Short mmCIF file of C-alpha atoms and ligand atoms in Angstrom, two decimals:
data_model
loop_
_atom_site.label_atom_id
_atom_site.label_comp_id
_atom_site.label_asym_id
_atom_site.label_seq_id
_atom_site.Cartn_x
_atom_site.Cartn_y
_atom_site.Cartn_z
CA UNK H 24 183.11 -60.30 -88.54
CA UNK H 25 183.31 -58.76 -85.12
CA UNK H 26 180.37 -61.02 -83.00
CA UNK H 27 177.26 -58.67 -81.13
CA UNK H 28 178.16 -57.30 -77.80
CA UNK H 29 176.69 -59.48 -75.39
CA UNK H 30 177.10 -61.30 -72.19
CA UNK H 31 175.75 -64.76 -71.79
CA UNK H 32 175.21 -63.82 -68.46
CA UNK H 33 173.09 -60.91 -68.63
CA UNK H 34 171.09 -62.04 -71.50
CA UNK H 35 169.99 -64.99 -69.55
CA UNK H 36 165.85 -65.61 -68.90
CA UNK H 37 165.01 -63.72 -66.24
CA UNK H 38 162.22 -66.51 -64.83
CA UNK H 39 165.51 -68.46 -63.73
CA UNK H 40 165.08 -71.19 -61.14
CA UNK H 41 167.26 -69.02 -58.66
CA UNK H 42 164.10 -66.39 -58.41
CA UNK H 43 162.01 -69.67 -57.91
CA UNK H 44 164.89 -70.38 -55.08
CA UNK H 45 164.26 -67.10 -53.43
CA UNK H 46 160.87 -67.04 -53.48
CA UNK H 47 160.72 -70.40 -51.88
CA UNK H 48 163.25 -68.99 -49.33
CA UNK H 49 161.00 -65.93 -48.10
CA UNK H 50 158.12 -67.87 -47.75
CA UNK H 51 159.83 -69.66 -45.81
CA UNK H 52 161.33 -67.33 -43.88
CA UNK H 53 157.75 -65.16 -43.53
CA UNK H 54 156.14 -68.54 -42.53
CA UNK H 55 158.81 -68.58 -39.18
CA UNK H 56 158.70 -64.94 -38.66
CA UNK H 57 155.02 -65.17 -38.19
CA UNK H 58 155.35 -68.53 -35.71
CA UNK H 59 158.22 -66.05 -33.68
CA UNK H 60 155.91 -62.87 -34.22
CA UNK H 61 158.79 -60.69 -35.20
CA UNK H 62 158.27 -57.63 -35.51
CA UNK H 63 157.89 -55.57 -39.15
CA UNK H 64 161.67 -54.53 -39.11
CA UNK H 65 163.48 -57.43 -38.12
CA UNK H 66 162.01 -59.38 -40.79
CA UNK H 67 162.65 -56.55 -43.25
CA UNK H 68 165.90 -56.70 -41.79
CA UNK H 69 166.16 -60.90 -42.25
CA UNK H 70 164.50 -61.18 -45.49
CA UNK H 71 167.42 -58.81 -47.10
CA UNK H 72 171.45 -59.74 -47.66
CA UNK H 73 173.87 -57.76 -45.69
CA UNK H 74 176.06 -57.60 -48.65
CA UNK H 75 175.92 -58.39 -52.28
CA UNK H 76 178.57 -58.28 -54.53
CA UNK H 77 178.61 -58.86 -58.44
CA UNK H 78 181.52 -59.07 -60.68
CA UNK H 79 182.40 -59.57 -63.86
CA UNK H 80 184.96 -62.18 -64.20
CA UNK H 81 187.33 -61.68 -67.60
CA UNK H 82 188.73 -65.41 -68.57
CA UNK H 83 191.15 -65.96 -71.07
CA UNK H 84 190.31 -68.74 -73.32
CA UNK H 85 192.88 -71.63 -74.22
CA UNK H 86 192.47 -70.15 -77.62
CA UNK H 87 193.26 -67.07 -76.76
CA UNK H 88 189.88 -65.49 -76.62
CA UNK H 89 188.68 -63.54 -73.58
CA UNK H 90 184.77 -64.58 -72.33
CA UNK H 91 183.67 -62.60 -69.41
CA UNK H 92 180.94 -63.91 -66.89
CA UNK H 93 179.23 -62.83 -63.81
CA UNK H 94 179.80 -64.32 -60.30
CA UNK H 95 178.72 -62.96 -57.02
CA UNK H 96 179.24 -63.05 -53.54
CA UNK H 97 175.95 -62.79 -51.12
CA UNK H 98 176.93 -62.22 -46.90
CA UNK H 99 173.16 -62.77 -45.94
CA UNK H 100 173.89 -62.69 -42.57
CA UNK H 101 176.56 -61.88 -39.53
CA UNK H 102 174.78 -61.55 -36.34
CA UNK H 103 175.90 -64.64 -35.07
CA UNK H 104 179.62 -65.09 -36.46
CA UNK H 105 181.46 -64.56 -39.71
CA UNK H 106 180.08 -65.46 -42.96
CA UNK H 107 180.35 -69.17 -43.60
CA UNK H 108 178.64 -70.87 -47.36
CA UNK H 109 179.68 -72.44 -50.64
CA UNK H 110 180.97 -71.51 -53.92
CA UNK H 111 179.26 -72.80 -57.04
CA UNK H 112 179.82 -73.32 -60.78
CA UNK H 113 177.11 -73.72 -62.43
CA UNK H 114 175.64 -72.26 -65.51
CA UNK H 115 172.00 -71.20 -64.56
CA UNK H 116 173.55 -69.69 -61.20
CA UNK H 117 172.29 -65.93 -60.86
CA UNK H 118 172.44 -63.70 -57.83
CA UNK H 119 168.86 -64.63 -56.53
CA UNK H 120 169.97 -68.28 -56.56
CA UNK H 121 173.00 -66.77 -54.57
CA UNK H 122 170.94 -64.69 -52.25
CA UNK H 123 168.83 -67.87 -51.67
CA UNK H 124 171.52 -70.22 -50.45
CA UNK H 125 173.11 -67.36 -48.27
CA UNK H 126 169.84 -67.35 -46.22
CA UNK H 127 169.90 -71.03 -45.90
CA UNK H 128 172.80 -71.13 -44.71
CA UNK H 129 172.09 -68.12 -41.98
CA UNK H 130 169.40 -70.58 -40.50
CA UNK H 131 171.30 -74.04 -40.61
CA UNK H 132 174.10 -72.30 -39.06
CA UNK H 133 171.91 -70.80 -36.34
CA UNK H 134 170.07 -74.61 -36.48
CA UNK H 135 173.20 -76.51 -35.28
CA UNK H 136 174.70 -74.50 -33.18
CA UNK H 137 177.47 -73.00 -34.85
CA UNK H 138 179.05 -69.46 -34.71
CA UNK H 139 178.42 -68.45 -38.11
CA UNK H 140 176.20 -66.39 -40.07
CA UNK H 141 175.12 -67.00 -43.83
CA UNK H 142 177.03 -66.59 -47.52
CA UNK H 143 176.94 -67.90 -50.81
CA UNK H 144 178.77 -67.36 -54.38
CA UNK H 145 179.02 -68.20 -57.48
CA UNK H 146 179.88 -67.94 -60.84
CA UNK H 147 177.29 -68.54 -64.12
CA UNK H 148 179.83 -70.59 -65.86
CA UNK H 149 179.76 -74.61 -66.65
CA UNK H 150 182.95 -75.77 -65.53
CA UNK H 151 182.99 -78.77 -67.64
CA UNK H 152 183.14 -76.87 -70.53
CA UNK H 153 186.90 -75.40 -69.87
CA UNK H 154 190.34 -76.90 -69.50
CA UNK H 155 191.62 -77.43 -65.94
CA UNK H 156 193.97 -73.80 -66.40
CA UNK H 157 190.74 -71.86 -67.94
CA UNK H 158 188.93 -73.63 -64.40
CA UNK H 159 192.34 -72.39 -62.53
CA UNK H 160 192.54 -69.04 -64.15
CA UNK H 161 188.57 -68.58 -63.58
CA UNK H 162 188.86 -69.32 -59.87
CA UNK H 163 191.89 -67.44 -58.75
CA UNK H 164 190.05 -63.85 -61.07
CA UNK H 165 186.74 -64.24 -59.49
CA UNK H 166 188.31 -65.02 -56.04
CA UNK H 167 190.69 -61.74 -56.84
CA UNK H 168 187.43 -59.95 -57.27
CA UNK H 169 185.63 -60.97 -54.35
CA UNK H 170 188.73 -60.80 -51.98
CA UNK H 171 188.05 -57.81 -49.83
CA UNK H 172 184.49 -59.97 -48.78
CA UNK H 173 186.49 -62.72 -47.50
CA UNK H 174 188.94 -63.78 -44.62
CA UNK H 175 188.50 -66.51 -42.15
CA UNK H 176 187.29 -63.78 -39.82
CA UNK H 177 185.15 -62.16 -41.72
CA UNK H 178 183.60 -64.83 -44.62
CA UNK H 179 185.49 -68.79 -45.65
CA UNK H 180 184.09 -70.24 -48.58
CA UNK H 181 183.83 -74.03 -49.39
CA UNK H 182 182.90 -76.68 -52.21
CA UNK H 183 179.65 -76.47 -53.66
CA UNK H 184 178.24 -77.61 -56.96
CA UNK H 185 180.82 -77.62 -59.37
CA UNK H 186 183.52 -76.71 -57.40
CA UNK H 187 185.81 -79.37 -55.42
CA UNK H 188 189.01 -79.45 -52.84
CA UNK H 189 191.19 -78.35 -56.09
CA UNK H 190 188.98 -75.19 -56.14
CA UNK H 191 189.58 -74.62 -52.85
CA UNK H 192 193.31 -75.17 -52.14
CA UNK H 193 193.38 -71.93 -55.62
CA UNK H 194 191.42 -69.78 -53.43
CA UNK H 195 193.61 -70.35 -50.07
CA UNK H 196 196.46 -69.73 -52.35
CA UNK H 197 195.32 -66.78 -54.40
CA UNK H 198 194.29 -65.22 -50.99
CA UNK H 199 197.45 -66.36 -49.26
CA UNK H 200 199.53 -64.58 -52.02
CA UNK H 201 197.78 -61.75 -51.51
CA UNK H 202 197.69 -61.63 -48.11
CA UNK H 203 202.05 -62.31 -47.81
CA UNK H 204 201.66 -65.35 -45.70
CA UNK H 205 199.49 -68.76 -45.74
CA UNK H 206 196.22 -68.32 -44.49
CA UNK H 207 194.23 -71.78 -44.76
CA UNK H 208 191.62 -70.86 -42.77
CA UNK H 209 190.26 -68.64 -45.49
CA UNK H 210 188.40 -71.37 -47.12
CA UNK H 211 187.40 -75.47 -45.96
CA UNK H 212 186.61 -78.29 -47.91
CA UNK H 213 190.60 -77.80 -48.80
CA UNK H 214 193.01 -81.16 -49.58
CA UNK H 215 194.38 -82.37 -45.74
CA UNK H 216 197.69 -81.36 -46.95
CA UNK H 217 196.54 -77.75 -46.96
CA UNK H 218 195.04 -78.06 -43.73
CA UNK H 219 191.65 -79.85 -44.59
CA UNK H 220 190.09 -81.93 -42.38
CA UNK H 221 189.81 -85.50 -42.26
CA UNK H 222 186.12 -86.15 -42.35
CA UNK H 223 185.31 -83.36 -44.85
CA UNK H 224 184.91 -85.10 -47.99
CA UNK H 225 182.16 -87.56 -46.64
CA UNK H 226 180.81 -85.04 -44.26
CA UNK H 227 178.09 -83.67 -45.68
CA UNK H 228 176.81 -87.18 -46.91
CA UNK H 229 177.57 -88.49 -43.72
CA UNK H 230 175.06 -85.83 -42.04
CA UNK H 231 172.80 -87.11 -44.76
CA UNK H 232 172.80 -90.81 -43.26
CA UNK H 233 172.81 -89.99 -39.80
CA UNK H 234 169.31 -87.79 -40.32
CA UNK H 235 167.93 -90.57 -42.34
CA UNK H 236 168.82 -92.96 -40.14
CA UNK H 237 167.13 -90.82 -36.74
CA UNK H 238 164.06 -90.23 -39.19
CA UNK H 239 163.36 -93.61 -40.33
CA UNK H 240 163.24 -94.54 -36.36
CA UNK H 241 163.84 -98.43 -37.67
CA UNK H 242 166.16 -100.56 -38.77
CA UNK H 243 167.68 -99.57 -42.25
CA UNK H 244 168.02 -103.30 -43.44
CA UNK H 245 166.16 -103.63 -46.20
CA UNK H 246 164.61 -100.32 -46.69
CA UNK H 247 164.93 -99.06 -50.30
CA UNK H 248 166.37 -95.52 -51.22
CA UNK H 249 166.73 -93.64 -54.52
CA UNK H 250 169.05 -90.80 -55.07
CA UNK H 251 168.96 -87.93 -57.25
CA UNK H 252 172.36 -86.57 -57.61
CA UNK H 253 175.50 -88.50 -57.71
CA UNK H 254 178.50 -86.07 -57.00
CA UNK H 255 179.99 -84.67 -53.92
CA UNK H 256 176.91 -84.98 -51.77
CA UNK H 257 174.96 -87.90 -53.49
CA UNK H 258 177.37 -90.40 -54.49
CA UNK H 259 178.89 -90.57 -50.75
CA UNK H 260 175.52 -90.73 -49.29
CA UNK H 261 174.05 -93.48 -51.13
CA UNK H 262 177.40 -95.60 -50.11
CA UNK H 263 177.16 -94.54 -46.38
CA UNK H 264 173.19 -95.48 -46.44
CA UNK H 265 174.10 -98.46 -48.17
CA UNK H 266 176.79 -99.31 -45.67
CA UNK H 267 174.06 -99.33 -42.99
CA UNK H 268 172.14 -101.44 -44.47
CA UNK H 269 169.71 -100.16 -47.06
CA UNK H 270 169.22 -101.10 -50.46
CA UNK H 271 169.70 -98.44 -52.46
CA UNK H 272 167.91 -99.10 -56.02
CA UNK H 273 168.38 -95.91 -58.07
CA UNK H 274 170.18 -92.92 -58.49
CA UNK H 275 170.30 -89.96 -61.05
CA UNK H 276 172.64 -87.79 -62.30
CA UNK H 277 173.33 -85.14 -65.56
CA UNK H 278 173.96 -87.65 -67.44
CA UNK H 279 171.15 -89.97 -67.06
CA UNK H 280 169.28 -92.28 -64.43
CA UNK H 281 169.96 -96.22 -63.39
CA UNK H 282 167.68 -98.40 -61.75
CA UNK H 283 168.21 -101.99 -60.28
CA UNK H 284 165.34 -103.20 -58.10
CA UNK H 285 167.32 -105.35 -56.41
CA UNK H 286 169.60 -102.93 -55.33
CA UNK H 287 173.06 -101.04 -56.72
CA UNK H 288 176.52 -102.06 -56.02
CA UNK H 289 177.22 -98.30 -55.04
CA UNK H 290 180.84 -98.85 -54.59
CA UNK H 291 181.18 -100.60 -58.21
CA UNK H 292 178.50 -97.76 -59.85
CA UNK H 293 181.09 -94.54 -58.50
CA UNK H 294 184.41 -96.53 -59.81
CA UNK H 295 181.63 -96.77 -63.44
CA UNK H 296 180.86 -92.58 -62.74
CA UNK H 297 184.28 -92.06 -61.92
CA UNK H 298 185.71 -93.38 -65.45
CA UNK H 299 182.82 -92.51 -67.40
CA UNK H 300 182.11 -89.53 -66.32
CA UNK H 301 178.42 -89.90 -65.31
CA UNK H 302 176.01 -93.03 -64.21
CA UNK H 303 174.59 -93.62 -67.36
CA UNK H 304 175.87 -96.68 -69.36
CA UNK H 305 175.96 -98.95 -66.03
CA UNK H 306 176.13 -102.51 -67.15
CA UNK H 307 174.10 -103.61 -64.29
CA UNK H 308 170.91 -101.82 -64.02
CA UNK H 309 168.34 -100.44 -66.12
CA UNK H 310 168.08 -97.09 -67.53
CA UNK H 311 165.27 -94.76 -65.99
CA UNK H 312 163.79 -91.15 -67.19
CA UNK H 313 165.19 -88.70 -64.73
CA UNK H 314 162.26 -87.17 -63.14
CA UNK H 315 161.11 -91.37 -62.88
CA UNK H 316 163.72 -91.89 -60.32
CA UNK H 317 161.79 -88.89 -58.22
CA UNK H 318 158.29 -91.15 -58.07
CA UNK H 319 159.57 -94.62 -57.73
CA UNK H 320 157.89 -96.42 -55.07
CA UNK H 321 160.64 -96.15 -52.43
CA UNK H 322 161.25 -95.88 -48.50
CA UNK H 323 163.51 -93.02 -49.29
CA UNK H 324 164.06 -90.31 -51.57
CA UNK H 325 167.07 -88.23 -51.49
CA UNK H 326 167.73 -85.46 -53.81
CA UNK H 327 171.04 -84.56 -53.78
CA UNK H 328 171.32 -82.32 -57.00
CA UNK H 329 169.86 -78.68 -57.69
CA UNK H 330 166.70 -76.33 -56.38
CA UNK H 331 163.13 -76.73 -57.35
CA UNK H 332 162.92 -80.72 -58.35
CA UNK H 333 159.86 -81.89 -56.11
CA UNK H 334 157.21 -78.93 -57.32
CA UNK H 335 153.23 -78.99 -56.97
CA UNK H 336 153.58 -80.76 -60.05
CA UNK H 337 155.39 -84.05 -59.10
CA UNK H 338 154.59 -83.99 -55.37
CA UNK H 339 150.93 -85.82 -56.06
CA UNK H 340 153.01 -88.50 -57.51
CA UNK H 341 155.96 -88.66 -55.07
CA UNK H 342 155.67 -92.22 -53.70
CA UNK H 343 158.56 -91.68 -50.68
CA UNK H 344 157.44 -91.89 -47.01
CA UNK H 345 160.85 -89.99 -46.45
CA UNK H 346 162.35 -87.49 -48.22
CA UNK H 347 166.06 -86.03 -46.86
CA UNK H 348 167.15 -83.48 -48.82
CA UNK H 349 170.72 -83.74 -49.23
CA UNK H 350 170.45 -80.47 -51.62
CA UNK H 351 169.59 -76.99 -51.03
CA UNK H 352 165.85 -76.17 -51.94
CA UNK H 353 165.00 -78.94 -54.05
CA UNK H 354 161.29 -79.17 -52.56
CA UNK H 355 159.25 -75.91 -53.72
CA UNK H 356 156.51 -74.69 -50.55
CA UNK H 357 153.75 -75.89 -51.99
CA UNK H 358 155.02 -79.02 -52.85
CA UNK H 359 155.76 -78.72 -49.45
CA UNK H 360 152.58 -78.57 -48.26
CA UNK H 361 151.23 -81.96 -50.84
CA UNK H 362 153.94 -83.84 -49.24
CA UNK H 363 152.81 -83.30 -45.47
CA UNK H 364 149.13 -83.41 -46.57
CA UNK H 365 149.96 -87.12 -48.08
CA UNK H 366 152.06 -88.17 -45.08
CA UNK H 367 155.52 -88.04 -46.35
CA UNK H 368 157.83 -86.71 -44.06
CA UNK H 369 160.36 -84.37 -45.61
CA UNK H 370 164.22 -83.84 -43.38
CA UNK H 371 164.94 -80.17 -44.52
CA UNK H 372 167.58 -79.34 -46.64
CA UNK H 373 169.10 -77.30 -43.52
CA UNK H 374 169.17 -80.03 -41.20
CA UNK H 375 169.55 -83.35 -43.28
CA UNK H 376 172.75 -81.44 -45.16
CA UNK H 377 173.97 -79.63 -42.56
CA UNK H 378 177.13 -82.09 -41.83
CA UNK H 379 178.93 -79.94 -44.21
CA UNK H 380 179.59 -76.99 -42.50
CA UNK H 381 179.11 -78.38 -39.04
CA UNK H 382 182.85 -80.10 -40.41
CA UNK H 383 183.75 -76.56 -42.01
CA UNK H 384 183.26 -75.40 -39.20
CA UNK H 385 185.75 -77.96 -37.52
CA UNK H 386 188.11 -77.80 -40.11
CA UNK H 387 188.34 -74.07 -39.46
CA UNK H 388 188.76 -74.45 -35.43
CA UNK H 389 191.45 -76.64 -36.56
CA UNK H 390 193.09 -73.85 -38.74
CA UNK H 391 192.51 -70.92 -36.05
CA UNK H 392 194.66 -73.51 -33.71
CA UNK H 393 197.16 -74.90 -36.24
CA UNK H 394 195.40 -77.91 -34.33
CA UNK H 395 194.22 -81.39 -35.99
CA UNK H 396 192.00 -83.75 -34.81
CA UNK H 397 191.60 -87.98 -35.53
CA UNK H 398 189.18 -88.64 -38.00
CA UNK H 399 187.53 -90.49 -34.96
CA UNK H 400 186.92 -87.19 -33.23
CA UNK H 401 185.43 -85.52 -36.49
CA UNK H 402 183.26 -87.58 -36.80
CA UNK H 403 181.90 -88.34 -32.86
CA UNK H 404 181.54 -84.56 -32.93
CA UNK H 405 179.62 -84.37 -36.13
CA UNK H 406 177.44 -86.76 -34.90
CA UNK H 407 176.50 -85.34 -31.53
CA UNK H 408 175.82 -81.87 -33.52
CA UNK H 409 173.58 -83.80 -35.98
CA UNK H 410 171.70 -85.65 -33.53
CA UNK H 411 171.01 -83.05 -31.27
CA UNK H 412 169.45 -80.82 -33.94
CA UNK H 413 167.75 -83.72 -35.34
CA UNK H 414 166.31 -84.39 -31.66
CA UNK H 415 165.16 -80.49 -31.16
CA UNK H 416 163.77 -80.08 -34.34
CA UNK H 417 161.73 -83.49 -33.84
CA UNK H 418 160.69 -81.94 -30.29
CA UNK H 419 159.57 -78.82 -31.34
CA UNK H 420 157.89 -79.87 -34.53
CA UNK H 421 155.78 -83.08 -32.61
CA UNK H 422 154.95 -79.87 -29.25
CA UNK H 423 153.54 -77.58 -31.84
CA UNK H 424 152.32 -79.38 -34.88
CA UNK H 425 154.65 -78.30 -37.48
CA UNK H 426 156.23 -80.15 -40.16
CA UNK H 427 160.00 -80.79 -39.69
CA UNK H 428 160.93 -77.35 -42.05
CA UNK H 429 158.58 -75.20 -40.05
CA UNK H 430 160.17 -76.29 -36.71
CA UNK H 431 163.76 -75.77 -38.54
CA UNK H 432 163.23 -72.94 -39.77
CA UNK H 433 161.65 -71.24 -36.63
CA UNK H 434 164.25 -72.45 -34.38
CA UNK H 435 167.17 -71.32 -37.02
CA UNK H 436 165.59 -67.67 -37.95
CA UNK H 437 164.57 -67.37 -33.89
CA UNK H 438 168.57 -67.52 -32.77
CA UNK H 439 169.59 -65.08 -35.59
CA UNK H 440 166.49 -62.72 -34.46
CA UNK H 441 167.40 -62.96 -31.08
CA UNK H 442 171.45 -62.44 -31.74
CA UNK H 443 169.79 -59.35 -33.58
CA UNK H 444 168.06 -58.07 -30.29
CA UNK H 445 170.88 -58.64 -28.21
CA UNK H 446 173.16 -56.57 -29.79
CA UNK H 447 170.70 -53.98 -30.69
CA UNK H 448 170.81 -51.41 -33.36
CA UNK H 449 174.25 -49.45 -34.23
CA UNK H 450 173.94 -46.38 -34.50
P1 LIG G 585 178.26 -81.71 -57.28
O1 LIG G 585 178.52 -80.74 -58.36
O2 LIG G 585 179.38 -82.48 -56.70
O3 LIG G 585 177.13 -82.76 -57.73
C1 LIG G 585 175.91 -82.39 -58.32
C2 LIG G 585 175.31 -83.63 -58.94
O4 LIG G 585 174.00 -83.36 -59.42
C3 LIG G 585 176.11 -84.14 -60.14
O5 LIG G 585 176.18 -85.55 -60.05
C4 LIG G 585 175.25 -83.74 -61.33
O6 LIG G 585 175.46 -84.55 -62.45
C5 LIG G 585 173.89 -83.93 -60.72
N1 LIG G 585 172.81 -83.31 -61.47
C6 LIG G 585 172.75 -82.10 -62.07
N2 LIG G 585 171.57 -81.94 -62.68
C7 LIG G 585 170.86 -83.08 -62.47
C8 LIG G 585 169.56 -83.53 -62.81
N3 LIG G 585 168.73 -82.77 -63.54
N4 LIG G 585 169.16 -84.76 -62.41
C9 LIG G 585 169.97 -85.53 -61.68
N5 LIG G 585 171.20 -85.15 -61.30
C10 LIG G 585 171.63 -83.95 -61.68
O7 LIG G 585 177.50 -80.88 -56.13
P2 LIG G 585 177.34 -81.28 -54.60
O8 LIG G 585 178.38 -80.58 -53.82
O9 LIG G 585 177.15 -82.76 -54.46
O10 LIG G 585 175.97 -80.52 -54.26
C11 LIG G 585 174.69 -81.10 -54.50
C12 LIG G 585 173.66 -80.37 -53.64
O11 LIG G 585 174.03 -80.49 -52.26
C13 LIG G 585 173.53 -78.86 -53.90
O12 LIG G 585 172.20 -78.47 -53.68
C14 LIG G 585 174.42 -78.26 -52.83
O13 LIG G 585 174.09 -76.91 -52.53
C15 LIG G 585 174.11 -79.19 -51.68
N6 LIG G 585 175.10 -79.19 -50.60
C16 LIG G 585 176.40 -79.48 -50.85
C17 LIG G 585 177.30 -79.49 -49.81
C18 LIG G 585 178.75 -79.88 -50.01
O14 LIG G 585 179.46 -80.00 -49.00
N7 LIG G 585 179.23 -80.10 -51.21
C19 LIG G 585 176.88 -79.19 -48.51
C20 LIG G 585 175.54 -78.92 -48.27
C21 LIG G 585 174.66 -78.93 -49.33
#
């Protein structure tokens, strides 16, 4: 029997977490606009994408079937630069979500000091679910569709959740066959052989550690840290807070959550993930409900997986005096708002994450010049950038009272704003 005509896509709830995800993003947004007093237009103009793209994306099945999902491509913003965010896989991904992440990205951008506006895609698929040619085949159709968006000057995608450097090195080569000639600066987070940088991998968990590190404002021996997320992002930056010192005790990911109070061997637990294919089933440490890990009594919290995880109804019962978000929106405003009220101090997800594109950003200098710097130099520059927009936010937040995201976000939207009066209105 011929199955009903449907798309998995389409017929998804509409209450998804990515309208959550946008909703948390406005408010934010509103909340700055109001500090900068901008005026009626400009935040009209700042609360809406520049351009939004959604295609349908036909995959041929190993089988021999033909599925067909929806991915998208959001350029929030291009005052300041070209277009500059992440590709994800990832089944609940919609284009609010999208839209969401491309506006983060405008203001972290802005934040540290880097010539680039704000993007996003993705594609409402679960990559684990297909063979590595369906993953291939997926990639290089969706990029084919989205391919007169992109360019490394006009929008260069990297990683996000769900994709990897193999994701990236099919986009710089389905663009570069289109194009006639190699263009790696269409995309970072590539393999070094394709022009990558050295520092990218780690870099976004590295930016993770160095703005826990400046928040904490102590020494990091001894203090406990639990992480919720254990891929890209949070596997690397439980090692590299580890490495300095702490202790890290727990960490979460799809498959499950582990807990040692004594602390994790968090090289020996990502050689377990890597073979197993998830935490869970790690002979040395307990196993812990998932949304446990989130209210452990710890120094540290870092969640490092998806949006909307510390809400108004876990933030009474988050025990953290720190919270660095290593992932894009995972603390909704009002939790927000319970967290500074109890005295937890939250890093926002566009600072404490921000090493990632700062090194994008290097890796794609290095491209423009057919240049390549030591990893040494990476990673003294990543540093500087993510210590001196620790140190302004910190300023501006302890001159006017605002929490660490207010003083973020106002700095962040107030360059964009001002790029926007500077070059005026065309026509
Ligand atoms: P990833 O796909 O490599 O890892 C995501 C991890 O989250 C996986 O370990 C997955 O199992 C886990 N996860 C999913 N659902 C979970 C749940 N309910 N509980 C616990 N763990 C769960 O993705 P990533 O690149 O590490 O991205 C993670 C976050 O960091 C995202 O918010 C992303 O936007 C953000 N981020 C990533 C980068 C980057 O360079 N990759 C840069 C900046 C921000």
């Amino acid at each position: 029997m011929t199955p009903a005509l449907t798309n998995p896509a389409l017929s998804a709830d509409l209450t998804t977490p990515g309208r959550q995800a946008l909703d948390s993003a406005l408010q934010q947004l509103h909340q700055a606009a109001e500090h900068l007093g901008l005026d009626h237009g400009l935040r009209t103009m700042l609360a809406t994408p520049r351009r939004s793209l959604t295609v349908s994306v036909p995959l041929r099945r190993e089988d021999g079937r033909m599925d067909v999902v929806q991915g998208f491509r959001v350029q929030h913003n291009i005052s300041r630069g070209p277009a500059k965010g992440g590709i994800r896989f990832h089944p609940a991904t919609d284009i609010h979500e999208v839209t969401a992440l491309a506006m983060w990205m405008t203001w972290k951008c802005a934040l540290v000091g880097i010539p680039y506006g704000g993007a996003k895609g993705g594609v409402s698929v679960d990559p684990k679910a297909l063979t590595p040619r369906e993953l291939e085949r997926l990639t290089r159709r969706y990029v084919n569709e989205i391919l007169p968006m992109i360019g490394p000057e006009k929008d260069i995608p990297a990683p996000d959740v769900g994709t990897d450097e193999q994701t990236m090195a099919w986009i710089m080569d389905t663009y570069s066959v289109n194009t006639g000639y190699s263009v790696p600066g269409v995309v970072t987070g590539k393999p070094t052989t394709l022009g990558g940088s050295l520092g990218r991998a780690g870099a976004t968990s590295r930016g993770v550690q160095i703005a826990a590190l400046a928040a904490l404002g102590r020494s990091p021996e001894g203090v406990t840290v639990a992480v919720q997320g254990f891929g890209k992002v949070g596997a690397l930056a439980a090692q590299y807070l580890a490495d300095a010192g702490c202790v890290v005790v727990a960490v979460s990911d799809a498959s499950g959550a582990v807990h040692a109070p004594g602390g994790l061997d968090v090289a020996a637990l990502r050689a377990h993930a890597a073979e197993a294919g998830g935490v869970l089933g790690y002979p040395h440490a307990d196993a812990l409900g998932h949304d446990d890990l989130l209210e452990l009594d710890v120094d540290v919290l870092v969640p490092a997986a998806l949006e909307n995880v510390i809400t108004a109804a876990n933030a009474p019962r988050i025990r953290a005096r720190l919270v660095v978000e290593g992932a894009n929106g995972p603390t909704t405003p009002e939790a927000d708002e319970i967290l500074a009220a109890g005295g937890t101090t939250v890093v926002p997800d566009i600072l404490a994450n921000a090493g990632g594109v700062i090194v994008s950003y290097l890796e794609w200098v290095q491209n423009m010049q057919a240049y390549s710097w030591s990893a040494g130099e990476v990673d003294v520059k990543l540093r500087d950038l993510m210590e001196s927009a620790f140190g302004e936010v910190r300023s501006l937040a302890g001159e006017r009272g605002l929490t660490l995201r207010q003083a973020a976000h106002v700095i962040g939207v107030g360059r964009v704003a001002e790029a926007h009066r500077m070059r005026g209105l065309y026509p």
